[in-house]
XYZ file of C-alpha atoms in Angstrom:
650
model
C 15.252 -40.489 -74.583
C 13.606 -39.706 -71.113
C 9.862 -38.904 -71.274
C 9.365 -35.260 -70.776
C 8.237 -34.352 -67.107
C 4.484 -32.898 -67.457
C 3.710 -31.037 -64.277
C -0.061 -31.257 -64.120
C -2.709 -31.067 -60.946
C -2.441 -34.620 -60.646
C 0.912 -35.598 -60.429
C 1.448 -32.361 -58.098
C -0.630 -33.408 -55.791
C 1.061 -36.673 -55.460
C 4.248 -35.330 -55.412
C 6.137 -34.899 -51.938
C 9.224 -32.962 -51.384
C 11.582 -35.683 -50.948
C 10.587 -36.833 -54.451
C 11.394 -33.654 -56.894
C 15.139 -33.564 -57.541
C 16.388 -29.797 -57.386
C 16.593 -29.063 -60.682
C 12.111 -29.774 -60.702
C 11.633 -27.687 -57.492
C 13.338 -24.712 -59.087
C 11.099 -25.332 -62.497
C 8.331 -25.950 -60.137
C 8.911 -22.553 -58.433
C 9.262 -20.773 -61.728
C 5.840 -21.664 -62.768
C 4.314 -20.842 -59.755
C 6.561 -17.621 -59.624
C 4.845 -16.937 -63.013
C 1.079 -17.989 -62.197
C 0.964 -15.671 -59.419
C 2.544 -12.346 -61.084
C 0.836 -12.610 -64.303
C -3.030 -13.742 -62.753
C -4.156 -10.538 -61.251
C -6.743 -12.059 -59.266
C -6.913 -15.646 -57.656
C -9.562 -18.164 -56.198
C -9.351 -19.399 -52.819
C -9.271 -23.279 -54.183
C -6.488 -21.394 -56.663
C -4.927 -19.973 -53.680
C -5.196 -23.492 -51.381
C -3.592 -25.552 -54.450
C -0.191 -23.101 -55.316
C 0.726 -23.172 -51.682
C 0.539 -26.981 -51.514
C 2.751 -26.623 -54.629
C 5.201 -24.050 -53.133
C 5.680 -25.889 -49.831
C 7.515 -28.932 -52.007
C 9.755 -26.564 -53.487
C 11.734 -24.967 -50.799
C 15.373 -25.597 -50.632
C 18.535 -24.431 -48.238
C 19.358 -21.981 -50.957
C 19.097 -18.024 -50.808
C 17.580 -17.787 -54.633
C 15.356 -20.417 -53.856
C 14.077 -18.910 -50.673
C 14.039 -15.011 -52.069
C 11.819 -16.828 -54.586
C 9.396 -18.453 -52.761
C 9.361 -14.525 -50.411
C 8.105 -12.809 -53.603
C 5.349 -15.979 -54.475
C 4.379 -15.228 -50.541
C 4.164 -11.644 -50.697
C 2.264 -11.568 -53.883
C -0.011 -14.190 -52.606
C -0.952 -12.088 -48.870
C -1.628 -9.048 -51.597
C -4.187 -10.655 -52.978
C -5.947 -11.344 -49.689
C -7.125 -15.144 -50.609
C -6.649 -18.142 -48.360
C -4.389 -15.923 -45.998
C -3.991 -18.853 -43.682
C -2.485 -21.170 -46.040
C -0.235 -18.783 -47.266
C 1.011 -17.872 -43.911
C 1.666 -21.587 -43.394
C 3.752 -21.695 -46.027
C 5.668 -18.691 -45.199
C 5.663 -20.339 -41.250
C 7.441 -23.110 -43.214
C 9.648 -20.941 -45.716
C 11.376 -19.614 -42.545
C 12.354 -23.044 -40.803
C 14.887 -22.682 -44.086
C 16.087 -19.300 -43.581
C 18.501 -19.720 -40.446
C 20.511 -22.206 -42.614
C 21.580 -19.788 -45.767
C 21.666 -16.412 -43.363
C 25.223 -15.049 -44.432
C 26.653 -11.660 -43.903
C 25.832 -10.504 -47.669
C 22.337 -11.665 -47.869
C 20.863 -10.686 -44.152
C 19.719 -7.242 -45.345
C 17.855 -8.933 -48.484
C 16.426 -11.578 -46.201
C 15.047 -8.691 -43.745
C 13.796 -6.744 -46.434
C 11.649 -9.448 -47.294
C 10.162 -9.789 -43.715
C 9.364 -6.401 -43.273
C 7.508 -6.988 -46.251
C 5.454 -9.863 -45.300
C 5.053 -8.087 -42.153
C 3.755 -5.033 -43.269
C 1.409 -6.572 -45.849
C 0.182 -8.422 -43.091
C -0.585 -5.936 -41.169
C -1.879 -3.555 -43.315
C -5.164 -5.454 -43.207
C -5.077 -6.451 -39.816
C -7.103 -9.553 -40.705
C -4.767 -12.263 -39.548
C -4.524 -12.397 -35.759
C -0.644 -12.205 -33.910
C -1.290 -15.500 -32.739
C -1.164 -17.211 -35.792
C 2.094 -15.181 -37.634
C 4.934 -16.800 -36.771
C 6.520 -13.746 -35.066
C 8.896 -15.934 -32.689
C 10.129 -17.593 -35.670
C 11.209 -13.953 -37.076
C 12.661 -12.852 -33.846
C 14.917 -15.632 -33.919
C 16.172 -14.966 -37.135
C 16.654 -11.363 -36.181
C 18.561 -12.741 -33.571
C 20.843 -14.362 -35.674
C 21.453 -11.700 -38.209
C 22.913 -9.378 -34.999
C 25.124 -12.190 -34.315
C 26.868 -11.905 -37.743
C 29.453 -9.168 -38.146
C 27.230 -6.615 -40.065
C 28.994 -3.209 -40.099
C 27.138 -1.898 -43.279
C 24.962 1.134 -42.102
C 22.576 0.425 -45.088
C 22.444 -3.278 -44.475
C 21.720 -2.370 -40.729
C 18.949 -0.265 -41.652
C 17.423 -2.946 -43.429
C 17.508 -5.383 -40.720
C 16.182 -2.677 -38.454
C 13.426 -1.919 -40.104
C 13.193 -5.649 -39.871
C 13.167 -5.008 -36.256
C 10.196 -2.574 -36.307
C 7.932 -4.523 -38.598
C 8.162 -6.946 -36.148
C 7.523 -5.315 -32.970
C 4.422 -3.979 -34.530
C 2.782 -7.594 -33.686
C 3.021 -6.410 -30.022
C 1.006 -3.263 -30.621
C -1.734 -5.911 -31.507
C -1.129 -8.769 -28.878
C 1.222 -7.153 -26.161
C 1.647 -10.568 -24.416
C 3.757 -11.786 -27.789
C 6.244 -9.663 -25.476
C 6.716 -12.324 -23.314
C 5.838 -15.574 -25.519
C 8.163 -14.361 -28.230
C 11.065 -13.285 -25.933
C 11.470 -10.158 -27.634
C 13.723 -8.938 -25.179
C 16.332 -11.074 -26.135
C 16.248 -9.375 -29.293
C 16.229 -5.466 -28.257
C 19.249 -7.197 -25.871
C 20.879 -8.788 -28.845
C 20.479 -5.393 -31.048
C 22.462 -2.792 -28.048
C 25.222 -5.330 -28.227
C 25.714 -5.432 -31.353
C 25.858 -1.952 -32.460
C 29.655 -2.494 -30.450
C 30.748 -3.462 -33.675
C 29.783 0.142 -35.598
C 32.315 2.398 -36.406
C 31.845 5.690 -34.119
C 29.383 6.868 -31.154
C 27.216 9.076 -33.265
C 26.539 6.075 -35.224
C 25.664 3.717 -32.246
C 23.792 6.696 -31.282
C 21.366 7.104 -34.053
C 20.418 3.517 -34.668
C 19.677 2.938 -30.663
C 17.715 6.107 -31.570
C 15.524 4.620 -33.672
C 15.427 1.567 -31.862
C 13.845 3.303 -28.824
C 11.390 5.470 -30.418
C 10.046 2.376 -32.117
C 9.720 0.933 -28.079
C 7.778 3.888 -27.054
C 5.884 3.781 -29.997
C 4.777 0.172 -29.724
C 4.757 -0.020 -26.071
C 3.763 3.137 -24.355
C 1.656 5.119 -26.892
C -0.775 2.437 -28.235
C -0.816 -0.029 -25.173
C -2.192 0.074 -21.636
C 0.502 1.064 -18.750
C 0.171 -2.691 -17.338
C 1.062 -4.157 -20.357
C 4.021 -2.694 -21.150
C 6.115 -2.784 -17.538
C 8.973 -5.108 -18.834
C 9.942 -3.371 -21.600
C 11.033 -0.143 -19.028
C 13.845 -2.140 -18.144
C 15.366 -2.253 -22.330
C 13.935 1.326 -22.587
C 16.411 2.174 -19.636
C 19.432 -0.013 -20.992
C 18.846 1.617 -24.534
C 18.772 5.307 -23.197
C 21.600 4.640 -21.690
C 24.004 3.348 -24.354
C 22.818 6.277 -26.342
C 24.020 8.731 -23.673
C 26.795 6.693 -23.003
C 28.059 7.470 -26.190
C 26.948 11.181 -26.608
C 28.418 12.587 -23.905
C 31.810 11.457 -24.978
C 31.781 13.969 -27.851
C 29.189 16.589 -25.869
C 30.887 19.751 -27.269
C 30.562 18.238 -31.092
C 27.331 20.134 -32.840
C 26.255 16.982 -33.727
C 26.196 15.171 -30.990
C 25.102 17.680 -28.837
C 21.673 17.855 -31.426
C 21.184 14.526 -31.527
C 21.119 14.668 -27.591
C 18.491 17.329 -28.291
C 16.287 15.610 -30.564
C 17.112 12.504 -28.517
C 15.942 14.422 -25.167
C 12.480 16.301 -26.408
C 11.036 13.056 -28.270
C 11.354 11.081 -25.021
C 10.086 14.614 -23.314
C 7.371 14.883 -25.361
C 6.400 10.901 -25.821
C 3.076 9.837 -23.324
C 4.539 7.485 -20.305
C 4.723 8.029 -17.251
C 6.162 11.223 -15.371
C 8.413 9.110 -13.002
C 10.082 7.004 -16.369
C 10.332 10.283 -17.864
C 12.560 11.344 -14.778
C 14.125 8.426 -14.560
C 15.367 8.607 -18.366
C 16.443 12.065 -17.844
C 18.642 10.499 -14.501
C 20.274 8.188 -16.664
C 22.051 11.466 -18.832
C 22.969 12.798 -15.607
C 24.660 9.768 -14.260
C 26.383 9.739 -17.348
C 27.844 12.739 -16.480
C 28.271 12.470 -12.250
C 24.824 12.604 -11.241
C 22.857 15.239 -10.528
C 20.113 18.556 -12.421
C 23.185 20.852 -11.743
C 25.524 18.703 -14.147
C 22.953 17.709 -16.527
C 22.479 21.697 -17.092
C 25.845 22.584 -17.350
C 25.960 19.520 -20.021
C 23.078 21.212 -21.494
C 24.376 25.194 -21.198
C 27.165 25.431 -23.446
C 27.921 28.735 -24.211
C 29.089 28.029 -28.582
C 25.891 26.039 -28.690
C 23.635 28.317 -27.037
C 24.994 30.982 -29.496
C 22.619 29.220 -32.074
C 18.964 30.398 -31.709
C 17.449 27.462 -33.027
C 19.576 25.359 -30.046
C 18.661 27.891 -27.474
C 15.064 27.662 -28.177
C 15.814 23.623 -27.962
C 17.195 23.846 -24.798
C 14.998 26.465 -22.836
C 12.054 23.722 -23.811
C 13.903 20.556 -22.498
C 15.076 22.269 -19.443
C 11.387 23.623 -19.350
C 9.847 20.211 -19.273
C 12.120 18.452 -17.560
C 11.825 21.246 -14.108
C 8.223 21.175 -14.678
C 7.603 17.460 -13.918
C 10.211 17.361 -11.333
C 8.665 19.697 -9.205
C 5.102 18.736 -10.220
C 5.225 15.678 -8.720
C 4.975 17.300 -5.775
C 2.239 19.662 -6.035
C -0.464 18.438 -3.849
C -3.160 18.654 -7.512
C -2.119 16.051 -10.339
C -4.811 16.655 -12.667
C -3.775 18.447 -16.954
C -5.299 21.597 -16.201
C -2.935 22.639 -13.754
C 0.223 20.655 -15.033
C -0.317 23.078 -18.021
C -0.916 26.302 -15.885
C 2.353 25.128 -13.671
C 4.773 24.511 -16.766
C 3.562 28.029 -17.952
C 5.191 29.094 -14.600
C 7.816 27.131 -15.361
C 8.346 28.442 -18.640
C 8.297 32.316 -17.425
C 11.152 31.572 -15.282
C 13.412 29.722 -17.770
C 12.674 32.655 -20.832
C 13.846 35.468 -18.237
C 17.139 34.262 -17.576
C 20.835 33.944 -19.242
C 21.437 30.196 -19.091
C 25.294 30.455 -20.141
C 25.680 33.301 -17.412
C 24.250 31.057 -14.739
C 26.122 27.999 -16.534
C 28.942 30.360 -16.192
C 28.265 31.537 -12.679
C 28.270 27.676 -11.443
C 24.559 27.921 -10.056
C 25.296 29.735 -7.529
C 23.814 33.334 -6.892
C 26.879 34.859 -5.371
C 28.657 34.233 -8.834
C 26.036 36.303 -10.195
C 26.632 40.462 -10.878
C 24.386 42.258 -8.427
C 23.312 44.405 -11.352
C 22.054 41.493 -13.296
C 20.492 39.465 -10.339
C 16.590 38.962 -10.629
C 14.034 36.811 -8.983
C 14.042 34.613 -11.980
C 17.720 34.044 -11.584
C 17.361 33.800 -7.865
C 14.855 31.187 -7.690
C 16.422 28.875 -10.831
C 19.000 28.376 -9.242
C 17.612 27.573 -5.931
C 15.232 24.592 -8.154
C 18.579 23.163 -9.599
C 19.591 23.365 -6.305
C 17.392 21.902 -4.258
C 16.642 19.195 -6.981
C 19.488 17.496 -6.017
C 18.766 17.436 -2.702
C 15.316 16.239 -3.225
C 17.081 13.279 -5.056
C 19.716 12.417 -2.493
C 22.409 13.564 -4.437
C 25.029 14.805 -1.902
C 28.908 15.267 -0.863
C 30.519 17.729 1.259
C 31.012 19.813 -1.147
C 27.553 20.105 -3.088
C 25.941 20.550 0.181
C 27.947 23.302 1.200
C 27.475 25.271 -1.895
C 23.755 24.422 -1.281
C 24.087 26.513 2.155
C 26.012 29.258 0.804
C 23.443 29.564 -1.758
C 20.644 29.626 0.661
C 22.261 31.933 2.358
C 22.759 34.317 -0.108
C 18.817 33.782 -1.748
C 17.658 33.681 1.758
C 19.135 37.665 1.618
C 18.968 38.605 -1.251
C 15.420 38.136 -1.077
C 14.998 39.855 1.713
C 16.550 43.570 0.802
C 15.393 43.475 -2.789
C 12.003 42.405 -1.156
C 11.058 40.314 -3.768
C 7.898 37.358 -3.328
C 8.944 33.612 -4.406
C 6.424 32.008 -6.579
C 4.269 30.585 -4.952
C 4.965 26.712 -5.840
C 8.346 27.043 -4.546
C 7.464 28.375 -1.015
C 7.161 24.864 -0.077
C 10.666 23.769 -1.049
C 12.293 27.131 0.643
C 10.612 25.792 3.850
C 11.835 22.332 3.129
C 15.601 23.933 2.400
C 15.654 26.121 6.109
C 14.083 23.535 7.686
C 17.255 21.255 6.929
C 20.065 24.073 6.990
C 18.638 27.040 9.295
C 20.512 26.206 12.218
C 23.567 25.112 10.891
C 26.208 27.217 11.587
C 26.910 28.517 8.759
C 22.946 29.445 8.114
C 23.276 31.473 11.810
C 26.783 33.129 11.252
C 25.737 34.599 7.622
C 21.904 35.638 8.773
C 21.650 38.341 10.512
C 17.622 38.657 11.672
C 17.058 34.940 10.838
C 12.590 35.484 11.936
C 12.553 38.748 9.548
C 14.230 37.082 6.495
C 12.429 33.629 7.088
C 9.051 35.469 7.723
C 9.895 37.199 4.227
C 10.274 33.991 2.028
C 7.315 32.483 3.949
C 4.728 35.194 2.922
C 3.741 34.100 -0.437
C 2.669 31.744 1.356
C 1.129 32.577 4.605
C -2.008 33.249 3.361
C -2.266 30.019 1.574
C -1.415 28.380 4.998
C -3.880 30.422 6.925
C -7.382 30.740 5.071
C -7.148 27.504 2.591
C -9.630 25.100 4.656
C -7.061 21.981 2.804
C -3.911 23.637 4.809
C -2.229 20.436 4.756
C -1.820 20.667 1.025
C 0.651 23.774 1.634
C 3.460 20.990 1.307
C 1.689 18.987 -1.338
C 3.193 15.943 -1.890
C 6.435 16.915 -1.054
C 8.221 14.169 1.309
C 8.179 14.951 5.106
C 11.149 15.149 7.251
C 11.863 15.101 10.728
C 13.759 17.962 10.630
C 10.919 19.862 8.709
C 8.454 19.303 11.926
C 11.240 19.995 14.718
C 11.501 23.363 12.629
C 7.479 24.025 12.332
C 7.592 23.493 15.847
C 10.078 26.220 17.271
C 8.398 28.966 14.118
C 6.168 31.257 16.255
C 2.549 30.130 16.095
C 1.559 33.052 13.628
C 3.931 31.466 10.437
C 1.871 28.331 10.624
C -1.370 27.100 12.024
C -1.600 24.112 14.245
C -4.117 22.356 11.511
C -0.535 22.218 8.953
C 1.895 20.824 11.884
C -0.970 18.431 12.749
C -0.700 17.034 9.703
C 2.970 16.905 9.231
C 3.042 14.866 11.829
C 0.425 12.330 10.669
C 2.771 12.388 7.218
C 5.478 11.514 9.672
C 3.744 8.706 11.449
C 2.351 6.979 7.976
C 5.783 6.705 6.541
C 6.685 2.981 7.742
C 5.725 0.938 10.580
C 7.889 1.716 13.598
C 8.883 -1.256 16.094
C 8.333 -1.008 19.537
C 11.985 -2.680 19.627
C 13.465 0.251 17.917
C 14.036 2.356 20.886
C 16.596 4.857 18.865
C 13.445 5.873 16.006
C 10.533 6.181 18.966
C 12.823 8.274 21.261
C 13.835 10.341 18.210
C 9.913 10.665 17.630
C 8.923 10.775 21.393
C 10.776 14.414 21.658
C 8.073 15.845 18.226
C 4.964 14.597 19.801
C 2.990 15.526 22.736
C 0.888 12.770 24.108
C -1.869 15.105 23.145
C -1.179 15.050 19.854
C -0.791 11.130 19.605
C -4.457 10.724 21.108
C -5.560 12.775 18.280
C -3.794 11.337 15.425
C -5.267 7.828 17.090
C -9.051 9.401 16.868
C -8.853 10.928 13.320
C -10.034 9.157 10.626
C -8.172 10.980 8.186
C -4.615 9.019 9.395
C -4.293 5.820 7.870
C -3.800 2.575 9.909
C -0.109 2.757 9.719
C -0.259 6.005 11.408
C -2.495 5.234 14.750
C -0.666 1.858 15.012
C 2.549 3.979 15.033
C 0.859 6.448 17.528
C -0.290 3.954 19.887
C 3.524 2.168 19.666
C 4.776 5.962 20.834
C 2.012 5.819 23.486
C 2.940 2.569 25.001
C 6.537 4.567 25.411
C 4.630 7.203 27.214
C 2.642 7.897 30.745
C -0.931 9.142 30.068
C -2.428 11.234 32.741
C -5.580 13.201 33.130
C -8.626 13.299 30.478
C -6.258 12.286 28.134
C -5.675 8.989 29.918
C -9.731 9.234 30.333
C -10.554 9.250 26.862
C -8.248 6.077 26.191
C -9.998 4.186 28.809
C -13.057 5.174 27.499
C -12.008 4.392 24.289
C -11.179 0.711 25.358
C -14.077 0.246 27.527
C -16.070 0.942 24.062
C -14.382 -1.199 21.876
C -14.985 -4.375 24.860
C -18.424 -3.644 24.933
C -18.692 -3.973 21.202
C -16.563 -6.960 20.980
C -19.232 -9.168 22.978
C -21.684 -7.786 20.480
C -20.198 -7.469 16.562
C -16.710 -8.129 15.157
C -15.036 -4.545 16.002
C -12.061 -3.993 13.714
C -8.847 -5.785 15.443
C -6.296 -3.520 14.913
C -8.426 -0.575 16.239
C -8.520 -1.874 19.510
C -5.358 -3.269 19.774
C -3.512 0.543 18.988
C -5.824 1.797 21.916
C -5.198 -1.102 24.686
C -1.232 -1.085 23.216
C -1.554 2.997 23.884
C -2.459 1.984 27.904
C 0.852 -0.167 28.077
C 3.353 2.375 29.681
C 0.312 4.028 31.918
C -0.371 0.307 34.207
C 1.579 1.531 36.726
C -0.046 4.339 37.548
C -3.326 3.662 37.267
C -5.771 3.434 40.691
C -6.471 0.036 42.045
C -10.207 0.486 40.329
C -9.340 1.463 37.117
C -6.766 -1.704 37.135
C -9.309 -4.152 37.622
C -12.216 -2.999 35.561
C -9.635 -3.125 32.312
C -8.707 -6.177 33.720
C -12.312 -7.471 33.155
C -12.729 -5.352 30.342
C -10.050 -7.498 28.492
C -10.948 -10.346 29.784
C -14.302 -9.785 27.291
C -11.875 -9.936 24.464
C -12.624 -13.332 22.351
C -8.928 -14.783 22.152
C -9.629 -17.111 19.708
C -10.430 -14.423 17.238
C -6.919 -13.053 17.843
C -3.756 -13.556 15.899
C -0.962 -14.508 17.584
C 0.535 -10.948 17.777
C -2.693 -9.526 19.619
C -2.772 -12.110 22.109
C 1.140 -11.951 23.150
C -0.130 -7.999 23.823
C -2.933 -9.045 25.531
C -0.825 -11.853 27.749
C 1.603 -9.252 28.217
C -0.961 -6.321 29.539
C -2.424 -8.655 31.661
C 0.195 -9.898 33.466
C 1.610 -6.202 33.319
C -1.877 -5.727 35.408
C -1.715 -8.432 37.672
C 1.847 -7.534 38.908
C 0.888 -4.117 39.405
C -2.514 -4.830 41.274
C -0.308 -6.939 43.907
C 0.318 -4.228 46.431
C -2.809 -2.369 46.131
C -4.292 -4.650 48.779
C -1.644 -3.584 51.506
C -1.850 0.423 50.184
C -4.167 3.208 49.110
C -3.250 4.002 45.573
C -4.310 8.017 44.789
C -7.701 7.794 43.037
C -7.875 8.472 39.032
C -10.003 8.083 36.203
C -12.236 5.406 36.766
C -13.339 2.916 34.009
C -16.749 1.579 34.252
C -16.751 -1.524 31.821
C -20.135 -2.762 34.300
């Protein structure tokens, strides 16, 4: 008869794995399974020894492994040794990817939220040292299996969550872990769930557990990559809502979908761009997205309503925020309580009704709040560059119609919106429908334009009248040809350095500089050149216009001057290169006409430029002046040139 096997400290701790047959691991496992549920507390030698045990009794088995889970879990409770422990576990999972079936996955998840979350409730052990790759992968493979059980799904999703709460602590396990792969692997698998509201809800969860991890807990830098699976999750979830928009419940899941992300703290612009993705879903564009939104059955239900006035609240109140020329909380929360005036006074499913457009409206029930939604929904789309021939001409026609109705009710536009009405005539006034449908263009324009005018007129910061609103070529051609008394030169002044600080404009590009050439006087150009307030973009495009123009009189004076100062200075300190090389460009297109005099003392005066200090750029401009010079100083010795300004670089 075969000795009985005695299992005492010294023979365990000469025991290795490949030694104990399975039948001794699983007795082995027992006792330890017992030792650690029936001792309430352990020592950390205690501790050291049972996980030296438990690591030679794992096995490719599911009982074996949900065994050696509980041992784990009860172990990390007791807050002994926590390092050994996690080794073990770290070891228990190199087993798990081998017995993962489709009836055990959930069971197996369960347990690593558990672990997780035991973990982490102390927040003793650091992310570095949990084997949180090691879960992703299995996660990974669990979403590979054919899982269509909703409860089952849960479990592994919660699985999910547990373990993207390591990146709230270490937000580079992002990258190291490739948790990406996994949000990637979860979208595409939710292709095998039964219906869209299903899909729906679980990518639900799955992104409010990104924003939560990611965007409310972290720093903005840290959390860049994961926009990019915030975006593709957002949009499988509208994907498959707005296939069954006019079912209650998918239209309040696209509520409660819409105000979380609304209300979460990221950025405005991801916000925005969130919100775009719904739209797209639909054909693009604020006008769809509230028509989606303005359903006339669902708006019959208060509770809805109220839903909807808020998103639609929000989601106008950051769009046209971003361009208000003050970005601070106290006035984002004085601006959506503008906002919010305007959306409470009006009938959404009459305007839904109406099409957005104010001459759909009943006279009787037209109001300024009706008026001037409409416009925002409007012109939102044209702010975003959503256009065809037919959006844009129901954008005129409703112009039109505002730009009058306005006018005989005599009614005053907010104040934040007189910036976009300017924006709107400055693009469509002189089309022809705009002329043939306005009678008295100057009254009706000077009408919309005085809740405004005094802003424009007496605010010392009158370039903040357009905020940070985009500027457009058309926009300046328009301030231009506006009599002097609708805006002060100070605002068109700096329009025009807005224009110039867009993107750096080639001398090459003859088509952009002529376009340009025909808004700016060569007065204007000096100036923008002298401020400091234009940035170096802006006096480098300046000069490029200059160099396509012929400078006469003290304007041509002052650039002389200007150049004659900056040689003087280069013999004696480092003088900022591009500075002088916008004012001696800016001289280009004048060499021909300057006196014989003037020719040769910029001549010298160049000459005093240290070439080897130049790039290569700055020299090819110098080489090129020069020998602009040179030609043109070749008949002055047979002819009398008229006399102008004279530059003294002695």
């Amino acid at each position: 008869m075969d000795k009985k096997f005695s299992f005492c400290s010294a023979t365990i701790n000469t025991i290795y794995a490949i030694s104990l047959t399975p039948e001794k691991k699983r007795l082995l496992m027992q006792r330890i399974y017992n030792e650690t549920h029936h001792n309430r507390s352990m020592f950390e030698d205690q501790v050291r020894h049972l996980c030296n045990q438990l690591n030679q009794c794992y096995e490719v088995r599911f009982e074996s492994i949900a065994c050696a889970m509980e041992i784990i879990i009860k172990l990390l409770t007791g807050g002994v040794a926590r390092d050994e422990v996690i080794g073990s576990y770290r070891k228990l999972l190199s087993y798990v990817s081998n017995v993962l079936e489709i009836g055990n996955c959930a069971k197996l998840a369960n347990y690593l939220s558990r672990v997780s979350f035991t973990v982490l409730k102390d927040g003793v052990v650091s992310a570095e040292c949990f084997p949180v790759a090691v879960m992703k992968c299995i996660l990974v493979l669990m979403y590979r299996l054919p899982i269509e059980n909703l409860a089952e799904r849960q479990l592994i999703l919660q699985a999910v969550r547990s373990t993207l709460e390591w990146c709230r602590h270490n937000p580079n396990l992002y990258k190291q872990c490739g948790i990406g792969t996994l949000v990637r692997t979860i979208i595409v698998s939710t292709k095998q769930l039964p219906d869209d509201i299903t899909v729906a809800t679980e990518l639900t969860i799955l992104a409010h557990s990104l924003l939560d991890v990611f965007y409310c807990s972290l720093q903005p830098t840290a959390v860049q990559p994961v926009e990019v699976l915030l975006r593709l999750t957002y949009e499988e979830i509208f994907a498959r809502l707005v296939t069954e928009w006019t079912a209650p419940r998918s239209f309040e899941l696209l509520l409660y979908v819409l105000y979380r992300m609304l209300k979460c703290d990221i950025f405005t612009q991801l916000k925005l761009d969130i919100v775009r993705l719904l739209s797209d879903a639909i054909g693009g564009g604020t006008r769809r997205l509230l028509r989606l939104l303005c359903i006339g059955k669902h708006l019959q239900n208060g509770v809805l309503l109220h839903k909807v006035r808020t998103i639609i609240t929000i989601v106008l109140s950051h769009s046209f925020f971003r361009f208000e020329p003050l970005q601070r909380t106290a006035h984002f929360r004085a601006f959506v309580q503008l906002i919010e005036k305007v959306v409470q006074s009006i009938d959404l499913t009459q305007l839904a009704n109406a099409k957005f457009l104010c001459l759909n409206i009943p006279r009787a029930e037209l109001t300024i709040e009706s008026v001037c939604f409409v416009f925002m929904v409007r012109h939102l789309d044209i702010l975003d560059g959503i256009s065809s021939a037919s959006l844009e001409l129901d954008y005129i026609y409703n112009l039109i119609a505002s730009v009058n109705i306005i006018y005989y009710k005599r009614w005053k536009v907010p104040g934040f919106l007189v910036k976009h009405f300017i924006d709107a005539l400055s693009r469509y006034s002189n089309c022809t429908a705009f002329v043939r449908n306005v009678s008295r263009p100057k009254q009706k324009i000077q009408a919309i334009l005085s809740a405004g005018t005094p802003t424009v007129q007496t605010n010392k910061t009158a370039e903040n009248v357009f905020g940070r609103l985009p500027v457009t070529v058309h926009r300046i051609e328009w301030l231009l040809h506006l009599p002097t008394e609708n805006f002060g030169e100070k605002l068109i002044f700096h329009q025009q350095i807005a224009i110039l600080q867009e993107r750096t404009i080639l001398c090459s590009d003859d088509t952009r500089t002529t376009k340009l050439l025909t808004m700016f006087s060569t007065k204007t150009l000096v100036a923008i050149m002298s401020t400091k307030r234009a940035t170096a973009t802006a006096r480098s495009n300046a000069s490029v216009l200059l160099s396509k123009s012929s400078l006469t009189g003290p304007l041509l004076k002052k650039v002389l001057n200007n150049i004659a100062s900056i040689c003087q200075q280069q013999q004696q300190s480092d003088e900022s290169a591009t500075d002088w090389m916008n004012w001696v460009r800016a001289v280009y297109g004048t060499v021909h006409t300057l006196d014989s005099a003037s020719r040769r003392n910029l001549w010298c005066g160049l000459s005093n430029i240290e070439q080897w200090t130049c790039t290569s750029e700055q020299r090819m401009l110098l080489v090129d002046l020069r020998a602009n010079l040179l030609l043109a100083m070749i008949p002055d010795s047979k002819a009398t040139v008229q006399q102008g300004p004279n530059l003294n670089l002695n």
